[in-house]
CSV table of C-alpha atoms in Angstrom, one decimal:
chain,number,residue,atom,x,y,z
A,19,GLN,CA,88.7,-39.0,-34.3
A,20,VAL,CA,89.5,-35.4,-35.1
A,21,GLN,CA,91.5,-34.9,-38.3
A,22,LEU,CA,92.9,-31.8,-39.8
A,23,GLN,CA,93.7,-31.1,-43.5
A,24,GLU,CA,95.6,-28.1,-44.8
A,25,SER,CA,94.9,-26.8,-48.3
A,26,GLY,CA,96.1,-23.9,-50.4
A,27,PRO,CA,98.5,-22.9,-53.1
A,28,GLY,CA,101.9,-24.5,-53.0
A,29,LEU,CA,103.6,-21.5,-54.8
A,30,VAL,CA,103.3,-17.9,-53.9
A,31,LYS,CA,105.1,-14.9,-55.4
A,32,PRO,CA,107.3,-12.6,-53.3
A,33,SER,CA,105.4,-9.7,-51.9
A,34,GLU,CA,102.0,-11.4,-52.3
A,35,THR,CA,99.8,-13.0,-49.6
A,36,LEU,CA,99.9,-16.6,-48.6
A,37,SER,CA,96.5,-18.1,-47.9
A,38,LEU,CA,95.9,-21.5,-46.4
A,39,THR,CA,92.8,-23.2,-45.0
A,40,CYS,CA,92.5,-26.0,-42.4
A,41,THR,CA,89.5,-28.2,-42.5
A,42,VAL,CA,88.5,-29.9,-39.2
A,43,SER,CA,86.7,-33.2,-39.5
A,44,GLY,CA,85.6,-35.9,-37.0
A,45,GLY,CA,85.0,-33.7,-34.1
A,46,SER,CA,83.4,-30.6,-32.7
A,47,PHE,CA,85.2,-27.5,-34.0
A,48,SER,CA,83.3,-25.3,-31.8
A,49,SER,CA,84.3,-27.0,-28.6
A,50,GLY,CA,85.5,-24.4,-26.1
A,51,SER,CA,88.4,-26.7,-25.0
A,52,TYR,CA,90.7,-26.0,-27.9
A,53,TYR,CA,92.7,-23.4,-29.7
A,54,TRP,CA,93.2,-23.9,-33.5
A,55,SER,CA,96.7,-23.1,-34.4
A,56,TRP,CA,99.2,-22.7,-37.2
A,57,ILE,CA,102.8,-23.8,-37.1
A,58,ARG,CA,105.5,-23.5,-39.8
A,59,GLN,CA,108.7,-25.3,-40.4
A,60,PRO,CA,111.3,-24.0,-42.9
A,61,PRO,CA,113.2,-26.7,-44.9
A,62,GLY,CA,115.6,-28.5,-42.6
A,63,LYS,CA,114.8,-26.3,-39.6
A,64,GLY,CA,112.7,-26.3,-36.5
A,65,LEU,CA,109.1,-25.4,-35.6
A,66,GLU,CA,107.7,-21.9,-35.2
A,67,TRP,CA,104.3,-21.1,-33.8
A,68,ILE,CA,102.5,-18.6,-35.9
A,69,GLY,CA,99.3,-18.1,-33.9
A,70,TYR,CA,96.0,-19.5,-32.9
A,71,ILE,CA,92.3,-18.7,-33.0
A,72,TYR,CA,89.5,-19.7,-30.6
A,73,PHE,CA,86.2,-20.8,-32.1
A,74,SER,CA,84.7,-17.5,-31.0
A,75,GLY,CA,87.2,-15.7,-33.3
A,76,SER,CA,89.5,-14.4,-30.7
A,77,ALA,CA,93.1,-14.7,-32.0
A,78,ASN,CA,96.6,-14.6,-30.7
A,79,TYR,CA,99.7,-14.1,-32.9
A,80,ASN,CA,103.4,-14.5,-32.6
A,81,PRO,CA,104.8,-11.0,-32.2
A,82,SER,CA,107.5,-11.8,-34.7
A,83,LEU,CA,104.8,-12.2,-37.4
A,84,ARG,CA,101.9,-10.1,-36.0
A,85,SER,CA,102.1,-7.3,-38.5
A,86,ARG,CA,101.7,-9.7,-41.4
A,87,VAL,CA,99.4,-12.5,-40.0
A,88,THR,CA,95.6,-12.9,-39.9
A,89,ILE,CA,93.9,-16.1,-38.7
A,90,SER,CA,90.2,-16.4,-39.2
A,91,VAL,CA,87.5,-19.0,-38.5
A,92,ASP,CA,84.4,-20.2,-40.3
A,93,THR,CA,82.5,-22.4,-37.9
A,94,SER,CA,79.8,-23.1,-40.4
A,95,LYS,CA,82.4,-24.9,-42.5
A,96,ASN,CA,84.5,-26.3,-39.7
A,97,GLN,CA,87.5,-24.4,-41.1
A,98,PHE,CA,90.1,-21.9,-40.0
A,99,SER,CA,92.4,-20.0,-42.2
A,100,LEU,CA,95.8,-18.3,-42.3
A,101,ARG,CA,96.8,-15.3,-44.3
A,102,LEU,CA,100.4,-14.1,-44.3
A,103,SER,CA,101.1,-11.0,-46.3
A,104,SER,CA,104.2,-9.5,-48.0
A,105,VAL,CA,105.9,-12.9,-48.2
A,106,THR,CA,109.5,-13.4,-49.0
A,107,ALA,CA,111.7,-16.5,-49.6
A,108,ALA,CA,112.2,-16.7,-45.9
A,109,ASP,CA,108.5,-17.6,-45.5
A,110,THR,CA,109.1,-20.8,-47.6
A,111,ALA,CA,108.1,-23.6,-45.2
A,112,VAL,CA,105.8,-26.6,-44.4
A,113,PHE,CA,102.8,-25.2,-42.8
A,114,TYR,CA,100.8,-27.3,-40.2
A,115,CYS,CA,97.5,-26.7,-38.7
A,116,THR,CA,97.0,-28.1,-35.2
A,117,ARG,CA,94.6,-28.5,-32.4
A,118,ALA,CA,96.0,-27.2,-29.1
A,119,GLY,CA,94.6,-27.7,-25.7
A,120,LEU,CA,95.7,-28.1,-22.1
A,121,ARG,CA,98.1,-30.9,-23.1
A,122,GLY,CA,99.8,-29.1,-25.9
A,123,MET,CA,99.2,-29.7,-29.6
A,124,ASP,CA,97.6,-33.1,-29.8
A,125,VAL,CA,96.3,-33.2,-33.4
A,126,TRP,CA,98.3,-32.1,-36.4
A,127,GLY,CA,97.5,-31.9,-40.1
A,128,GLN,CA,99.9,-33.6,-42.5
A,129,GLY,CA,101.3,-30.3,-43.5
A,130,THR,CA,101.4,-28.4,-46.8
A,131,THR,CA,104.5,-27.0,-48.4
A,132,VAL,CA,104.5,-23.4,-49.5
A,133,THR,CA,107.3,-22.1,-51.7
A,134,VAL,CA,107.8,-18.4,-52.2
A,135,SER,CA,109.3,-17.8,-55.6
A,136,SER,CA,108.8,-15.7,-58.7
B,18,ASP,CA,109.6,-14.8,-25.2
B,19,ILE,CA,110.5,-18.0,-23.3
B,20,VAL,CA,113.5,-19.4,-24.9
B,21,MET,CA,113.7,-23.2,-25.0
B,22,THR,CA,117.2,-24.7,-25.4
B,23,GLN,CA,117.7,-28.4,-26.1
B,24,SER,CA,120.9,-30.4,-25.7
B,25,PRO,CA,122.5,-32.1,-27.4
B,26,ASP,CA,121.6,-31.2,-31.0
B,27,SER,CA,122.1,-34.8,-32.0
B,28,LEU,CA,122.9,-38.1,-30.4
B,29,ALA,CA,123.6,-41.6,-31.6
B,30,VAL,CA,122.6,-44.5,-29.3
B,31,SER,CA,122.9,-48.2,-29.7
B,32,LEU,CA,119.8,-50.2,-30.0
B,33,GLY,CA,118.5,-51.1,-26.6
B,34,GLU,CA,120.5,-48.4,-24.9
B,35,ARG,CA,119.2,-45.3,-23.1
B,36,ALA,CA,118.8,-41.9,-24.9
B,37,THR,CA,118.5,-38.8,-22.9
B,38,ILE,CA,117.5,-35.4,-24.2
B,39,ASN,CA,117.6,-32.2,-22.1
B,40,CYS,CA,115.5,-29.1,-22.5
B,41,LYS,CA,115.9,-25.9,-20.5
B,42,SER,CA,113.5,-23.0,-20.5
B,43,SER,CA,114.6,-19.4,-19.9
B,44,GLN,CA,111.9,-19.0,-17.2
B,45,SER,CA,109.7,-21.3,-15.2
B,46,VAL,CA,106.8,-22.9,-17.0
B,47,LEU,CA,105.2,-24.1,-13.8
B,48,TYR,CA,101.7,-22.7,-13.6
B,49,SER,CA,101.0,-22.1,-9.9
B,50,SER,CA,97.2,-22.3,-10.1
B,51,ASN,CA,97.2,-25.9,-11.2
B,52,ASN,CA,100.8,-26.9,-10.1
B,53,LYS,CA,101.4,-28.2,-13.6
B,54,LYS,CA,104.4,-27.7,-15.8
B,55,HIS,CA,103.3,-26.5,-19.3
B,56,LEU,CA,105.9,-28.4,-21.2
B,57,ALA,CA,105.3,-30.9,-24.0
B,58,TRP,CA,107.6,-33.3,-26.0
B,59,TYR,CA,107.0,-34.1,-29.7
B,60,GLN,CA,108.5,-36.7,-32.0
B,61,GLN,CA,108.9,-35.9,-35.7
B,62,LYS,CA,109.9,-38.6,-38.1
B,63,PRO,CA,111.1,-37.7,-41.7
B,64,GLY,CA,108.3,-36.5,-43.9
B,65,GLN,CA,105.7,-36.6,-41.0
B,66,PRO,CA,104.2,-34.0,-38.8
B,67,PRO,CA,105.2,-33.9,-35.2
B,68,LYS,CA,103.5,-36.2,-32.8
B,69,LEU,CA,102.7,-35.3,-29.2
B,70,LEU,CA,104.5,-37.8,-26.9
B,71,ILE,CA,104.3,-36.2,-23.5
B,72,SER,CA,102.3,-33.4,-21.9
B,73,TRP,CA,102.6,-31.7,-18.5
B,74,ALA,CA,106.3,-32.6,-18.7
B,75,SER,CA,105.7,-36.2,-17.6
B,76,THR,CA,102.3,-37.5,-18.8
B,77,ARG,CA,102.6,-39.9,-21.7
B,78,GLU,CA,99.9,-39.6,-24.3
B,79,SER,CA,97.7,-42.6,-25.0
B,80,GLY,CA,99.4,-45.2,-27.1
B,81,VAL,CA,103.0,-43.9,-26.5
B,82,PRO,CA,105.3,-46.7,-25.4
B,83,ASP,CA,106.3,-46.7,-21.8
B,84,ARG,CA,110.0,-46.6,-22.8
B,85,PHE,CA,109.4,-42.9,-23.3
B,86,SER,CA,109.3,-40.9,-20.1
B,87,GLY,CA,109.5,-37.2,-19.2
B,88,SER,CA,110.7,-35.5,-16.0
B,89,GLY,CA,111.8,-32.1,-14.8
B,90,SER,CA,111.4,-29.1,-12.6
B,91,GLY,CA,110.2,-25.6,-13.5
B,92,THR,CA,113.0,-24.9,-16.0
B,93,ASP,CA,115.0,-28.1,-16.6
B,94,PHE,CA,113.4,-31.0,-18.3
B,95,THR,CA,114.4,-34.4,-19.7
B,96,LEU,CA,113.0,-36.8,-22.2
B,97,THR,CA,114.3,-40.4,-21.7
B,98,ILE,CA,114.0,-43.3,-24.1
B,99,SER,CA,114.9,-46.2,-21.8
B,100,SER,CA,115.7,-48.7,-24.6
B,101,LEU,CA,116.1,-47.3,-28.0
B,102,GLN,CA,114.3,-49.0,-30.8
B,103,ALA,CA,114.8,-48.6,-34.5
B,104,GLU,CA,111.5,-46.8,-34.9
B,105,ASP,CA,112.5,-44.2,-32.4
B,106,VAL,CA,114.9,-42.6,-34.9
B,107,ALA,CA,113.5,-39.0,-35.2
B,108,VAL,CA,113.9,-35.4,-34.2
B,109,TYR,CA,112.5,-34.6,-30.8
B,110,TYR,CA,111.2,-31.2,-29.7
B,111,CYS,CA,110.3,-29.7,-26.4
B,112,GLN,CA,107.7,-26.9,-26.4
B,113,GLN,CA,106.3,-24.6,-23.7
B,114,TYR,CA,102.7,-23.7,-23.7
B,115,TYR,CA,102.9,-21.7,-20.5
B,116,ARG,CA,102.8,-18.3,-22.2
B,117,THR,CA,102.4,-17.1,-25.8
B,118,PRO,CA,104.3,-17.0,-28.0
B,119,TRP,CA,104.4,-20.7,-27.6
B,120,THR,CA,108.0,-21.7,-28.3
B,121,PHE,CA,109.9,-24.8,-29.3
B,122,GLY,CA,113.4,-26.0,-28.6
B,123,GLN,CA,115.6,-26.3,-31.7
B,124,GLY,CA,115.2,-30.1,-31.8
B,125,THR,CA,117.4,-33.1,-31.0
B,126,LYS,CA,118.1,-35.6,-33.7
B,127,VAL,CA,118.3,-39.2,-32.4
B,128,GLU,CA,120.1,-41.8,-34.5
B,129,ILE,CA,121.2,-45.4,-34.2
B,130,LYS,CA,124.9,-45.9,-33.4
């Protein structure tokens, strides 16, 4: 059974870069059937798709965040990562990594809370 | 972007009664090459990540109780809980995966009356 686990700092200062990693276990990360995705959810609000990466390294980002987002992959470690630059308080959220396929996002990590504050 | 609009924002239903949530997309999410609607429903309970309930607008995921059902056309979709149970209290989201950016509805909170 595939499991995802987010990790990274829970507190980031304004204007700095948020960095998170998702570790994939229990399955083949390099399967060509899936996109590995990041979602965020501000406190008390809805879900926003940030972007995804294919195991080959090809990425697709939400245009609303494209100028600040980079998603990368390390297949040797079964990990993919998110970098969000120039953060503000509006970027405070729970960040989820997910596996997305033809059926939607069928596997989710537990989520990690990132607060942007000085 | 494809805008997903859910209604209502919240609803309170008695135990054992039917709950109906609507989701409208700003454009069709029917993929002509496979004749499938690229629409998913998720359930999110407090403090938990969302859980995929239904894909392709009407296909229940393995292990999802059959009281959950999905239906709809290219732009108008419905999630129905036929007999609400206490454990169904949650926020429900629709999501289109027809075209990036993938987008979600704003969510519908389901409570017990």
